[in-house]
Amino acid sequence: RGGVLAAVAVAGTALAWTWASAEHASTGPLPYLSMPVDAAHLLAAGTWVGGLLVLAWALLRAGATVPPGAVVRFSGVAFASVCVLAATGLYQSWRQVGTLSALVETPFGRLLLLKAAGVGLMLGLALMSRRWTRRLAGTGDRAPLRALRRWVGAEAVVGLCVIAATTALVSTQPARTQSSAPAAGTGASAAVSLRPEFDTGGPGGRGFADVVVDPGRRGPNAVHVTLTGPDGDLLDAPEVRASLTSRTGSIGPLPVPVERVSEGHWTVSGVQLPVAGRWDLSLTVRTSEFDQTTVKESFEIP
């Protein structure tokens, strides 16, 4: 059994790492810290919510035969998972939101608040489940299993809703990258936002490209590209290419190797902008085998 558990742990960690390396954690500041944190967050969430689903299924199907000791052991594992979730979730929220105002002013922030509310409800249900778990362990009576079945089932249902909110967060541009204007009168740099319109000429080939260069100054930057149609819905495309050229320093064009991370969203981190001044962005969008177009926008960095 120890060998099986070790193999599962290695496979689960590797799988969580692939998700972390393809999501928001791989872009922006400190990606080499945020990716392990995100992987730990995913593993803790999988342990808690996945374990809940298995326990709920076991209790609903054969509650009278579930060993009380197994329920008690999972309760301890779930508590440890919640502690990891709280620590990693707070760090990732700070990194991807940045300010308190962004929690209510951006779609990402509002989705994060919805997810936090779901997790809070899960914690309340988990407290009730732990109460019945202690009674089950203390008395050995099977009667508390019926109450435990209800609370664990409700907790599992809310857990599925939290997973749905998390899925929506993955495909939403982080709140930190949605602020483009520097503070008035301060001259401080901020992320640069561009929104060129494109039309490849084919069916479904019209829309807007929301491009964010973060932090929008000399040195390494993350570049995010989000395509939306005229109706505002996300627009996927077979291929998106980008390059940057400096007018001031006669540098470029520098390739920007954006990679698709979710529907309608491409990103890359560590793009070096070595000089300040005006830069030209060239963005090519291909929506079919034969339909593509290239649009250009300019921006200044300090």
PDB file of C-alpha atoms in Angstrom:
ATOM      1  CA  ARG A   1       0.000   0.000   0.000  1.00  0.00           C
ATOM      2  CA  GLY A   2       2.876   2.369   0.698  1.00  0.00           C
ATOM      3  CA  GLY A   3       4.210   1.926  -2.841  1.00  0.00           C
ATOM      4  CA  VAL A   4       0.803   2.693  -4.335  1.00  0.00           C
ATOM      5  CA  LEU A   5       0.423   5.823  -2.207  1.00  0.00           C
ATOM      6  CA  ALA A   6       3.902   7.009  -3.214  1.00  0.00           C
ATOM      7  CA  ALA A   7       3.129   6.472  -6.914  1.00  0.00           C
ATOM      8  CA  VAL A   8      -0.154   8.334  -6.593  1.00  0.00           C
ATOM      9  CA  ALA A   9       1.588  11.214  -4.798  1.00  0.00           C
ATOM     10  CA  VAL A  10       4.234  11.519  -7.527  1.00  0.00           C
ATOM     11  CA  ALA A  11       1.675  11.347 -10.334  1.00  0.00           C
ATOM     12  CA  GLY A  12      -0.617  13.847  -8.606  1.00  0.00           C
ATOM     13  CA  THR A  13       2.232  16.301  -8.033  1.00  0.00           C
ATOM     14  CA  ALA A  14       3.348  16.046 -11.668  1.00  0.00           C
ATOM     15  CA  LEU A  15      -0.217  16.598 -12.894  1.00  0.00           C
ATOM     16  CA  ALA A  16      -0.701  19.608 -10.605  1.00  0.00           C
ATOM     17  CA  TRP A  17       2.581  21.061 -11.865  1.00  0.00           C
ATOM     18  CA  THR A  18       1.398  20.873 -15.494  1.00  0.00           C
ATOM     19  CA  TRP A  19      -1.678  22.911 -14.586  1.00  0.00           C
ATOM     20  CA  ALA A  20       0.323  25.425 -12.572  1.00  0.00           C
ATOM     21  CA  SER A  21       2.763  25.935 -15.442  1.00  0.00           C
ATOM     22  CA  ALA A  22      -0.091  26.635 -17.894  1.00  0.00           C
ATOM     23  CA  GLU A  23      -2.217  28.957 -15.735  1.00  0.00           C
ATOM     24  CA  HIS A  24      -1.891  32.483 -14.312  1.00  0.00           C
ATOM     25  CA  ALA A  25       0.755  31.289 -11.843  1.00  0.00           C
ATOM     26  CA  SER A  26       3.294  30.967 -14.670  1.00  0.00           C
ATOM     27  CA  THR A  27       3.067  34.653 -15.609  1.00  0.00           C
ATOM     28  CA  GLY A  28       3.631  37.899 -13.745  1.00  0.00           C
ATOM     29  CA  PRO A  29       5.927  38.452 -10.753  1.00  0.00           C
ATOM     30  CA  LEU A  30       7.856  35.597  -9.105  1.00  0.00           C
ATOM     31  CA  PRO A  31       6.600  32.722 -11.286  1.00  0.00           C
ATOM     32  CA  TYR A  32       9.136  30.307  -9.776  1.00  0.00           C
ATOM     33  CA  LEU A  33       7.523  30.854  -6.379  1.00  0.00           C
ATOM     34  CA  SER A  34       3.930  31.086  -7.519  1.00  0.00           C
ATOM     35  CA  MET A  35       3.977  27.850  -9.552  1.00  0.00           C
ATOM     36  CA  PRO A  36       4.944  25.608  -6.562  1.00  0.00           C
ATOM     37  CA  VAL A  37       2.408  27.494  -4.432  1.00  0.00           C
ATOM     38  CA  ASP A  38      -0.274  26.947  -7.071  1.00  0.00           C
ATOM     39  CA  ALA A  39       0.604  23.251  -7.347  1.00  0.00           C
ATOM     40  CA  ALA A  40       0.289  22.883  -3.560  1.00  0.00           C
ATOM     41  CA  HIS A  41      -3.065  24.705  -3.722  1.00  0.00           C
ATOM     42  CA  LEU A  42      -4.330  22.305  -6.395  1.00  0.00           C
ATOM     43  CA  LEU A  43      -3.157  19.232  -4.479  1.00  0.00           C
ATOM     44  CA  ALA A  44      -4.799  20.424  -1.252  1.00  0.00           C
ATOM     45  CA  ALA A  45      -8.039  21.213  -3.070  1.00  0.00           C
ATOM     46  CA  GLY A  46      -8.006  17.830  -4.786  1.00  0.00           C
ATOM     47  CA  THR A  47      -7.409  16.052  -1.492  1.00  0.00           C
ATOM     48  CA  TRP A  48     -10.219  17.891   0.314  1.00  0.00           C
ATOM     49  CA  VAL A  49     -12.899  18.064  -2.380  1.00  0.00           C
ATOM     50  CA  GLY A  50     -11.970  14.755  -4.001  1.00  0.00           C
ATOM     51  CA  GLY A  51     -11.980  13.017  -0.640  1.00  0.00           C
ATOM     52  CA  LEU A  52     -15.340  14.589   0.162  1.00  0.00           C
ATOM     53  CA  LEU A  53     -16.871  13.211  -3.025  1.00  0.00           C
ATOM     54  CA  VAL A  54     -15.593   9.713  -2.266  1.00  0.00           C
ATOM     55  CA  LEU A  55     -16.769   9.900   1.356  1.00  0.00           C
ATOM     56  CA  ALA A  56     -20.191  11.250   0.345  1.00  0.00           C
ATOM     57  CA  TRP A  57     -20.589   8.462  -2.203  1.00  0.00           C
ATOM     58  CA  ALA A  58     -19.605   5.844   0.392  1.00  0.00           C
ATOM     59  CA  LEU A  59     -21.957   7.244   3.026  1.00  0.00           C
ATOM     60  CA  LEU A  60     -24.895   7.555   0.646  1.00  0.00           C
ATOM     61  CA  ARG A  61     -24.380   4.116  -0.843  1.00  0.00           C
ATOM     62  CA  ALA A  62     -23.365   2.083   2.186  1.00  0.00           C
ATOM     63  CA  GLY A  63     -23.350   4.368   5.223  1.00  0.00           C
ATOM     64  CA  ALA A  64     -23.854   1.550   7.659  1.00  0.00           C
ATOM     65  CA  THR A  65     -20.630  -0.154   6.591  1.00  0.00           C
ATOM     66  CA  VAL A  66     -18.238   2.820   6.544  1.00  0.00           C
ATOM     67  CA  PRO A  67     -15.695   2.278   9.357  1.00  0.00           C
ATOM     68  CA  PRO A  68     -15.800   5.177  11.853  1.00  0.00           C
ATOM     69  CA  GLY A  69     -12.000   5.151  11.951  1.00  0.00           C
ATOM     70  CA  ALA A  70     -11.847   5.946   8.213  1.00  0.00           C
ATOM     71  CA  VAL A  71     -14.101   8.966   8.687  1.00  0.00           C
ATOM     72  CA  VAL A  72     -11.966  10.201  11.567  1.00  0.00           C
ATOM     73  CA  ARG A  73      -8.745   9.824   9.568  1.00  0.00           C
ATOM     74  CA  PHE A  74     -10.170  11.742   6.613  1.00  0.00           C
ATOM     75  CA  SER A  75     -11.308  14.500   8.968  1.00  0.00           C
ATOM     76  CA  GLY A  76      -7.683  15.042  10.014  1.00  0.00           C
ATOM     77  CA  VAL A  77      -6.451  15.005   6.411  1.00  0.00           C
ATOM     78  CA  ALA A  78      -9.166  17.471   5.398  1.00  0.00           C
ATOM     79  CA  PHE A  79      -8.148  19.860   8.199  1.00  0.00           C
ATOM     80  CA  ALA A  80      -4.526  19.833   7.024  1.00  0.00           C
ATOM     81  CA  SER A  81      -5.675  20.429   3.436  1.00  0.00           C
ATOM     82  CA  VAL A  82      -7.745  23.431   4.519  1.00  0.00           C
ATOM     83  CA  CYS A  83      -4.721  24.962   6.257  1.00  0.00           C
ATOM     84  CA  VAL A  84      -2.651  24.591   3.059  1.00  0.00           C
ATOM     85  CA  LEU A  85      -5.511  26.015   0.986  1.00  0.00           C
ATOM     86  CA  ALA A  86      -5.814  29.064   3.225  1.00  0.00           C
ATOM     87  CA  ALA A  87      -2.103  29.911   3.090  1.00  0.00           C
ATOM     88  CA  THR A  88      -1.643  29.329  -0.641  1.00  0.00           C
ATOM     89  CA  GLY A  89      -4.967  30.935  -1.538  1.00  0.00           C
ATOM     90  CA  LEU A  90      -4.151  34.155   0.310  1.00  0.00           C
ATOM     91  CA  TYR A  91      -0.803  34.434  -1.500  1.00  0.00           C
ATOM     92  CA  GLN A  92      -2.300  33.769  -4.925  1.00  0.00           C
ATOM     93  CA  SER A  93      -5.138  36.236  -4.271  1.00  0.00           C
ATOM     94  CA  TRP A  94      -2.664  38.979  -3.348  1.00  0.00           C
ATOM     95  CA  ARG A  95      -0.559  38.210  -6.412  1.00  0.00           C
ATOM     96  CA  GLN A  96      -3.412  38.131  -8.923  1.00  0.00           C
ATOM     97  CA  VAL A  97      -5.610  40.908  -7.480  1.00  0.00           C
ATOM     98  CA  GLY A  98      -3.179  43.388  -5.935  1.00  0.00           C
ATOM     99  CA  THR A  99      -5.642  45.864  -4.381  1.00  0.00           C
ATOM    100  CA  LEU A 100      -8.844  45.669  -2.366  1.00  0.00           C
ATOM    101  CA  SER A 101     -10.686  47.844  -4.884  1.00  0.00           C
ATOM    102  CA  ALA A 102      -9.910  45.340  -7.653  1.00  0.00           C
ATOM    103  CA  LEU A 103     -11.925  42.717  -5.765  1.00  0.00           C
ATOM    104  CA  VAL A 104     -15.167  44.539  -6.602  1.00  0.00           C
ATOM    105  CA  GLU A 105     -14.172  46.471  -9.722  1.00  0.00           C
ATOM    106  CA  THR A 106     -12.966  43.593 -11.943  1.00  0.00           C
ATOM    107  CA  PRO A 107     -14.630  40.377 -13.150  1.00  0.00           C
ATOM    108  CA  PHE A 108     -11.700  38.379 -11.770  1.00  0.00           C
ATOM    109  CA  GLY A 109     -12.095  39.948  -8.321  1.00  0.00           C
ATOM    110  CA  ARG A 110     -15.832  39.308  -8.215  1.00  0.00           C
ATOM    111  CA  LEU A 111     -15.350  35.685  -9.249  1.00  0.00           C
ATOM    112  CA  LEU A 112     -12.713  35.342  -6.537  1.00  0.00           C
ATOM    113  CA  LEU A 113     -15.155  36.717  -3.949  1.00  0.00           C
ATOM    114  CA  LEU A 114     -17.758  34.206  -5.143  1.00  0.00           C
ATOM    115  CA  LYS A 115     -15.238  31.394  -4.767  1.00  0.00           C
ATOM    116  CA  ALA A 116     -14.235  32.632  -1.300  1.00  0.00           C
ATOM    117  CA  ALA A 117     -17.899  32.667  -0.261  1.00  0.00           C
ATOM    118  CA  GLY A 118     -18.249  29.072  -1.444  1.00  0.00           C
ATOM    119  CA  VAL A 119     -15.146  28.016   0.487  1.00  0.00           C
ATOM    120  CA  GLY A 120     -16.496  29.789   3.577  1.00  0.00           C
ATOM    121  CA  LEU A 121     -19.764  27.875   3.272  1.00  0.00           C
ATOM    122  CA  MET A 122     -17.804  24.649   2.891  1.00  0.00           C
ATOM    123  CA  LEU A 123     -15.895  25.428   6.081  1.00  0.00           C
ATOM    124  CA  GLY A 124     -19.160  25.949   7.961  1.00  0.00           C
ATOM    125  CA  LEU A 125     -20.496  22.639   6.711  1.00  0.00           C
ATOM    126  CA  ALA A 126     -17.165  20.998   7.547  1.00  0.00           C
ATOM    127  CA  LEU A 127     -17.468  22.175  11.170  1.00  0.00           C
ATOM    128  CA  MET A 128     -20.818  20.433  11.439  1.00  0.00           C
ATOM    129  CA  SER A 129     -19.358  17.308   9.833  1.00  0.00           C
ATOM    130  CA  ARG A 130     -16.479  17.296  12.329  1.00  0.00           C
ATOM    131  CA  ARG A 131     -18.962  17.581  15.197  1.00  0.00           C
ATOM    132  CA  TRP A 132     -20.772  14.424  14.059  1.00  0.00           C
ATOM    133  CA  THR A 133     -17.434  12.738  13.330  1.00  0.00           C
ATOM    134  CA  ARG A 134     -16.344  13.276  16.956  1.00  0.00           C
ATOM    135  CA  ARG A 135     -19.639  11.837  18.171  1.00  0.00           C
ATOM    136  CA  LEU A 136     -19.153   8.852  15.906  1.00  0.00           C
ATOM    137  CA  ALA A 137     -15.617   8.283  17.219  1.00  0.00           C
ATOM    138  CA  GLY A 138     -16.570   8.844  20.858  1.00  0.00           C
ATOM    139  CA  THR A 139     -19.660   6.684  21.079  1.00  0.00           C
ATOM    140  CA  GLY A 140     -19.162   4.098  18.353  1.00  0.00           C
ATOM    141  CA  ASP A 141     -22.900   4.458  17.701  1.00  0.00           C
ATOM    142  CA  ARG A 142     -24.038   4.194  14.079  1.00  0.00           C
ATOM    143  CA  ALA A 143     -26.858   6.736  14.526  1.00  0.00           C
ATOM    144  CA  PRO A 144     -24.579   9.783  13.880  1.00  0.00           C
ATOM    145  CA  LEU A 145     -23.818   8.347  10.437  1.00  0.00           C
ATOM    146  CA  ARG A 146     -27.199   9.499   9.159  1.00  0.00           C
ATOM    147  CA  ALA A 147     -26.548  13.105  10.200  1.00  0.00           C
ATOM    148  CA  LEU A 148     -22.977  12.896   8.903  1.00  0.00           C
ATOM    149  CA  ARG A 149     -24.304  11.686   5.555  1.00  0.00           C
ATOM    150  CA  ARG A 150     -26.376  14.863   5.128  1.00  0.00           C
ATOM    151  CA  TRP A 151     -23.607  17.304   6.084  1.00  0.00           C
ATOM    152  CA  VAL A 152     -20.920  15.600   4.009  1.00  0.00           C
ATOM    153  CA  GLY A 153     -23.260  15.448   1.002  1.00  0.00           C
ATOM    154  CA  ALA A 154     -24.007  19.166   1.259  1.00  0.00           C
ATOM    155  CA  GLU A 155     -20.295  19.934   1.625  1.00  0.00           C
ATOM    156  CA  ALA A 156     -19.506  17.910  -1.498  1.00  0.00           C
ATOM    157  CA  VAL A 157     -22.160  19.729  -3.556  1.00  0.00           C
ATOM    158  CA  VAL A 158     -20.773  23.135  -2.534  1.00  0.00           C
ATOM    159  CA  GLY A 159     -17.295  21.823  -3.363  1.00  0.00           C
ATOM    160  CA  LEU A 160     -18.405  21.150  -6.944  1.00  0.00           C
ATOM    161  CA  CYS A 161     -19.684  24.732  -7.169  1.00  0.00           C
ATOM    162  CA  VAL A 162     -16.303  26.009  -5.955  1.00  0.00           C
ATOM    163  CA  ILE A 163     -14.602  23.958  -8.676  1.00  0.00           C
ATOM    164  CA  ALA A 164     -16.890  25.593 -11.259  1.00  0.00           C
ATOM    165  CA  ALA A 165     -15.933  29.065  -9.973  1.00  0.00           C
ATOM    166  CA  THR A 166     -12.250  28.091 -10.118  1.00  0.00           C
ATOM    167  CA  THR A 167     -12.636  26.972 -13.729  1.00  0.00           C
ATOM    168  CA  ALA A 168     -14.096  30.382 -14.598  1.00  0.00           C
ATOM    169  CA  LEU A 169     -11.208  32.119 -12.816  1.00  0.00           C
ATOM    170  CA  VAL A 170      -8.632  30.247 -14.914  1.00  0.00           C
ATOM    171  CA  SER A 171     -10.127  31.683 -18.122  1.00  0.00           C
ATOM    172  CA  THR A 172     -10.469  35.237 -16.739  1.00  0.00           C
ATOM    173  CA  GLN A 173      -7.753  37.869 -16.983  1.00  0.00           C
ATOM    174  CA  PRO A 174      -6.221  38.504 -13.527  1.00  0.00           C
ATOM    175  CA  ALA A 175      -7.321  41.734 -11.856  1.00  0.00           C
ATOM    176  CA  ARG A 176      -3.740  42.941 -11.397  1.00  0.00           C
ATOM    177  CA  THR A 177      -3.228  43.140 -15.173  1.00  0.00           C
ATOM    178  CA  GLN A 178      -6.417  45.110 -15.882  1.00  0.00           C
ATOM    179  CA  SER A 179      -5.180  48.430 -14.538  1.00  0.00           C
ATOM    180  CA  SER A 180      -3.467  50.391 -17.285  1.00  0.00           C
ATOM    181  CA  ALA A 181      -3.278  54.021 -16.236  1.00  0.00           C
ATOM    182  CA  PRO A 182      -0.500  55.373 -13.961  1.00  0.00           C
ATOM    183  CA  ALA A 183      -1.464  57.204 -10.805  1.00  0.00           C
ATOM    184  CA  ALA A 184      -2.279  60.834 -11.561  1.00  0.00           C
ATOM    185  CA  GLY A 185       0.586  63.197 -10.978  1.00  0.00           C
ATOM    186  CA  THR A 186       2.961  60.513  -9.773  1.00  0.00           C
ATOM    187  CA  GLY A 187       4.531  59.392 -13.028  1.00  0.00           C
ATOM    188  CA  ALA A 188       4.572  55.824 -11.713  1.00  0.00           C
ATOM    189  CA  SER A 189       4.474  53.062 -14.306  1.00  0.00           C
ATOM    190  CA  ALA A 190       1.607  50.607 -14.544  1.00  0.00           C
ATOM    191  CA  ALA A 191       0.524  47.792 -16.806  1.00  0.00           C
ATOM    192  CA  VAL A 192      -0.095  48.908 -20.388  1.00  0.00           C
ATOM    193  CA  SER A 193      -3.457  47.967 -21.934  1.00  0.00           C
ATOM    194  CA  LEU A 194      -4.182  47.987 -25.653  1.00  0.00           C
ATOM    195  CA  ARG A 195      -7.397  47.044 -27.480  1.00  0.00           C
ATOM    196  CA  PRO A 196      -6.971  46.839 -31.239  1.00  0.00           C
ATOM    197  CA  GLU A 197      -9.881  45.714 -33.401  1.00  0.00           C
ATOM    198  CA  PHE A 198      -9.263  42.973 -35.965  1.00  0.00           C
ATOM    199  CA  ASP A 199     -11.090  41.389 -38.890  1.00  0.00           C
ATOM    200  CA  THR A 200      -9.595  38.332 -40.605  1.00  0.00           C
ATOM    201  CA  GLY A 201     -12.251  38.439 -43.335  1.00  0.00           C
ATOM    202  CA  GLY A 202     -13.731  35.023 -42.618  1.00  0.00           C
ATOM    203  CA  PRO A 203     -16.802  33.870 -40.675  1.00  0.00           C
ATOM    204  CA  GLY A 204     -16.428  34.724 -36.997  1.00  0.00           C
ATOM    205  CA  GLY A 205     -13.208  36.571 -37.731  1.00  0.00           C
ATOM    206  CA  ARG A 206     -14.129  39.961 -36.241  1.00  0.00           C
ATOM    207  CA  GLY A 207     -13.394  41.030 -32.693  1.00  0.00           C
ATOM    208  CA  PHE A 208     -11.080  42.776 -30.279  1.00  0.00           C
ATOM    209  CA  ALA A 209      -7.683  41.844 -28.878  1.00  0.00           C
ATOM    210  CA  ASP A 210      -7.162  42.980 -25.287  1.00  0.00           C
ATOM    211  CA  VAL A 211      -3.388  43.096 -24.841  1.00  0.00           C
ATOM    212  CA  VAL A 212      -1.757  43.749 -21.461  1.00  0.00           C
ATOM    213  CA  VAL A 213       1.990  44.372 -20.980  1.00  0.00           C
ATOM    214  CA  ASP A 214       2.768  44.025 -17.278  1.00  0.00           C
ATOM    215  CA  PRO A 215       4.430  45.829 -15.467  1.00  0.00           C
ATOM    216  CA  GLY A 216       4.867  48.090 -18.513  1.00  0.00           C
ATOM    217  CA  ARG A 217       8.442  49.264 -17.951  1.00  0.00           C
ATOM    218  CA  ARG A 218      11.996  48.397 -18.918  1.00  0.00           C
ATOM    219  CA  GLY A 219      13.066  44.861 -18.094  1.00  0.00           C
ATOM    220  CA  PRO A 220      11.073  41.604 -18.012  1.00  0.00           C
ATOM    221  CA  ASN A 221       7.356  41.867 -18.749  1.00  0.00           C
ATOM    222  CA  ALA A 222       4.435  39.494 -19.025  1.00  0.00           C
ATOM    223  CA  VAL A 223       2.240  39.814 -22.105  1.00  0.00           C
ATOM    224  CA  HIS A 224      -1.410  38.709 -22.031  1.00  0.00           C
ATOM    225  CA  VAL A 225      -3.669  38.534 -25.090  1.00  0.00           C
ATOM    226  CA  THR A 226      -7.423  37.975 -24.755  1.00  0.00           C
ATOM    227  CA  LEU A 227      -9.615  37.730 -27.856  1.00  0.00           C
ATOM    228  CA  THR A 228     -13.302  38.611 -27.700  1.00  0.00           C
ATOM    229  CA  GLY A 229     -15.982  38.755 -30.356  1.00  0.00           C
ATOM    230  CA  PRO A 230     -18.280  41.722 -31.080  1.00  0.00           C
ATOM    231  CA  ASP A 231     -20.718  40.352 -28.474  1.00  0.00           C
ATOM    232  CA  GLY A 232     -18.021  40.363 -25.767  1.00  0.00           C
ATOM    233  CA  ASP A 233     -17.736  36.578 -25.539  1.00  0.00           C
ATOM    234  CA  LEU A 234     -14.325  34.935 -25.601  1.00  0.00           C
ATOM    235  CA  LEU A 235     -13.122  34.123 -29.107  1.00  0.00           C
ATOM    236  CA  ASP A 236     -10.750  31.225 -29.646  1.00  0.00           C
ATOM    237  CA  ALA A 237      -8.345  31.146 -32.595  1.00  0.00           C
ATOM    238  CA  PRO A 238      -6.035  28.477 -34.018  1.00  0.00           C
ATOM    239  CA  GLU A 239      -3.042  30.805 -33.892  1.00  0.00           C
ATOM    240  CA  VAL A 240      -1.930  34.109 -32.349  1.00  0.00           C
ATOM    241  CA  ARG A 241       1.538  35.599 -32.961  1.00  0.00           C
ATOM    242  CA  ALA A 242       3.065  38.814 -31.668  1.00  0.00           C
ATOM    243  CA  SER A 243       6.252  40.861 -31.916  1.00  0.00           C
ATOM    244  CA  LEU A 244       7.582  44.129 -30.456  1.00  0.00           C
ATOM    245  CA  THR A 245       9.744  46.790 -32.093  1.00  0.00           C
ATOM    246  CA  SER A 246      11.374  49.758 -30.373  1.00  0.00           C
ATOM    247  CA  ARG A 247      11.251  53.036 -32.283  1.00  0.00           C
ATOM    248  CA  THR A 248      13.573  54.736 -29.803  1.00  0.00           C
ATOM    249  CA  GLY A 249      16.355  52.180 -29.701  1.00  0.00           C
ATOM    250  CA  SER A 250      15.922  50.701 -33.180  1.00  0.00           C
ATOM    251  CA  ILE A 251      15.473  47.251 -31.654  1.00  0.00           C
ATOM    252  CA  GLY A 252      13.415  44.456 -33.085  1.00  0.00           C
ATOM    253  CA  PRO A 253      11.158  43.084 -34.136  1.00  0.00           C
ATOM    254  CA  LEU A 254      11.441  40.928 -31.005  1.00  0.00           C
ATOM    255  CA  PRO A 255       9.269  37.777 -31.062  1.00  0.00           C
ATOM    256  CA  VAL A 256       6.701  37.482 -28.274  1.00  0.00           C
ATOM    257  CA  PRO A 257       6.056  33.708 -28.006  1.00  0.00           C
ATOM    258  CA  VAL A 258       2.573  33.805 -26.495  1.00  0.00           C
ATOM    259  CA  GLU A 259       1.062  30.409 -25.700  1.00  0.00           C
ATOM    260  CA  ARG A 260      -2.597  29.489 -25.346  1.00  0.00           C
ATOM    261  CA  VAL A 261      -3.497  28.843 -21.692  1.00  0.00           C
ATOM    262  CA  SER A 262      -7.287  28.744 -21.963  1.00  0.00           C
ATOM    263  CA  GLU A 263     -10.099  29.598 -24.346  1.00  0.00           C
ATOM    264  CA  GLY A 264      -9.394  32.987 -25.921  1.00  0.00           C
ATOM    265  CA  HIS A 265      -6.367  33.663 -23.708  1.00  0.00           C
ATOM    266  CA  TRP A 266      -2.664  33.627 -24.667  1.00  0.00           C
ATOM    267  CA  THR A 267       0.199  34.659 -22.426  1.00  0.00           C
ATOM    268  CA  VAL A 268       3.962  34.639 -21.934  1.00  0.00           C
ATOM    269  CA  SER A 269       6.270  35.895 -19.179  1.00  0.00           C
ATOM    270  CA  GLY A 270       9.826  37.204 -19.173  1.00  0.00           C
ATOM    271  CA  VAL A 271       9.621  39.287 -22.371  1.00  0.00           C
ATOM    272  CA  GLN A 272      12.571  41.690 -22.179  1.00  0.00           C
ATOM    273  CA  LEU A 273      12.018  45.352 -23.106  1.00  0.00           C
ATOM    274  CA  PRO A 274      15.566  46.721 -22.809  1.00  0.00           C
ATOM    275  CA  VAL A 275      14.921  50.430 -23.460  1.00  0.00           C
ATOM    276  CA  ALA A 276      12.305  53.020 -22.535  1.00  0.00           C
ATOM    277  CA  GLY A 277      10.319  54.979 -25.093  1.00  0.00           C
ATOM    278  CA  ARG A 278       7.813  54.094 -27.792  1.00  0.00           C
ATOM    279  CA  TRP A 279       7.264  50.482 -28.795  1.00  0.00           C
ATOM    280  CA  ASP A 280       5.188  49.045 -31.656  1.00  0.00           C
ATOM    281  CA  LEU A 281       3.183  45.878 -31.118  1.00  0.00           C
ATOM    282  CA  SER A 282       2.402  43.700 -34.141  1.00  0.00           C
ATOM    283  CA  LEU A 283      -0.308  41.104 -33.505  1.00  0.00           C
ATOM    284  CA  THR A 284      -1.316  38.432 -36.015  1.00  0.00           C
ATOM    285  CA  VAL A 285      -4.594  36.551 -35.505  1.00  0.00           C
ATOM    286  CA  ARG A 286      -5.515  33.510 -37.601  1.00  0.00           C
ATOM    287  CA  THR A 287      -9.119  32.312 -37.296  1.00  0.00           C
ATOM    288  CA  SER A 288      -9.106  29.586 -39.970  1.00  0.00           C
ATOM    289  CA  GLU A 289      -6.778  27.868 -42.398  1.00  0.00           C
ATOM    290  CA  PHE A 290      -7.073  30.749 -44.845  1.00  0.00           C
ATOM    291  CA  ASP A 291      -8.222  33.769 -42.799  1.00  0.00           C
ATOM    292  CA  GLN A 292      -5.794  35.894 -40.817  1.00  0.00           C
ATOM    293  CA  THR A 293      -4.885  39.527 -40.267  1.00  0.00           C
ATOM    294  CA  THR A 294      -2.180  41.605 -38.591  1.00  0.00           C
ATOM    295  CA  VAL A 295      -2.924  44.690 -36.497  1.00  0.00           C
ATOM    296  CA  LYS A 296      -0.485  47.161 -34.953  1.00  0.00           C
ATOM    297  CA  GLU A 297      -0.592  49.364 -31.858  1.00  0.00           C
ATOM    298  CA  SER A 298       1.953  51.663 -30.178  1.00  0.00           C
ATOM    299  CA  PHE A 299       2.614  52.388 -26.510  1.00  0.00           C
ATOM    300  CA  GLU A 300       5.129  54.172 -24.283  1.00  0.00           C
ATOM    301  CA  ILE A 301       7.096  52.706 -21.398  1.00  0.00           C
ATOM    302  CA  PRO A 302       9.154  54.768 -18.911  1.00  0.00           C
TER     303      PRO A 302
END
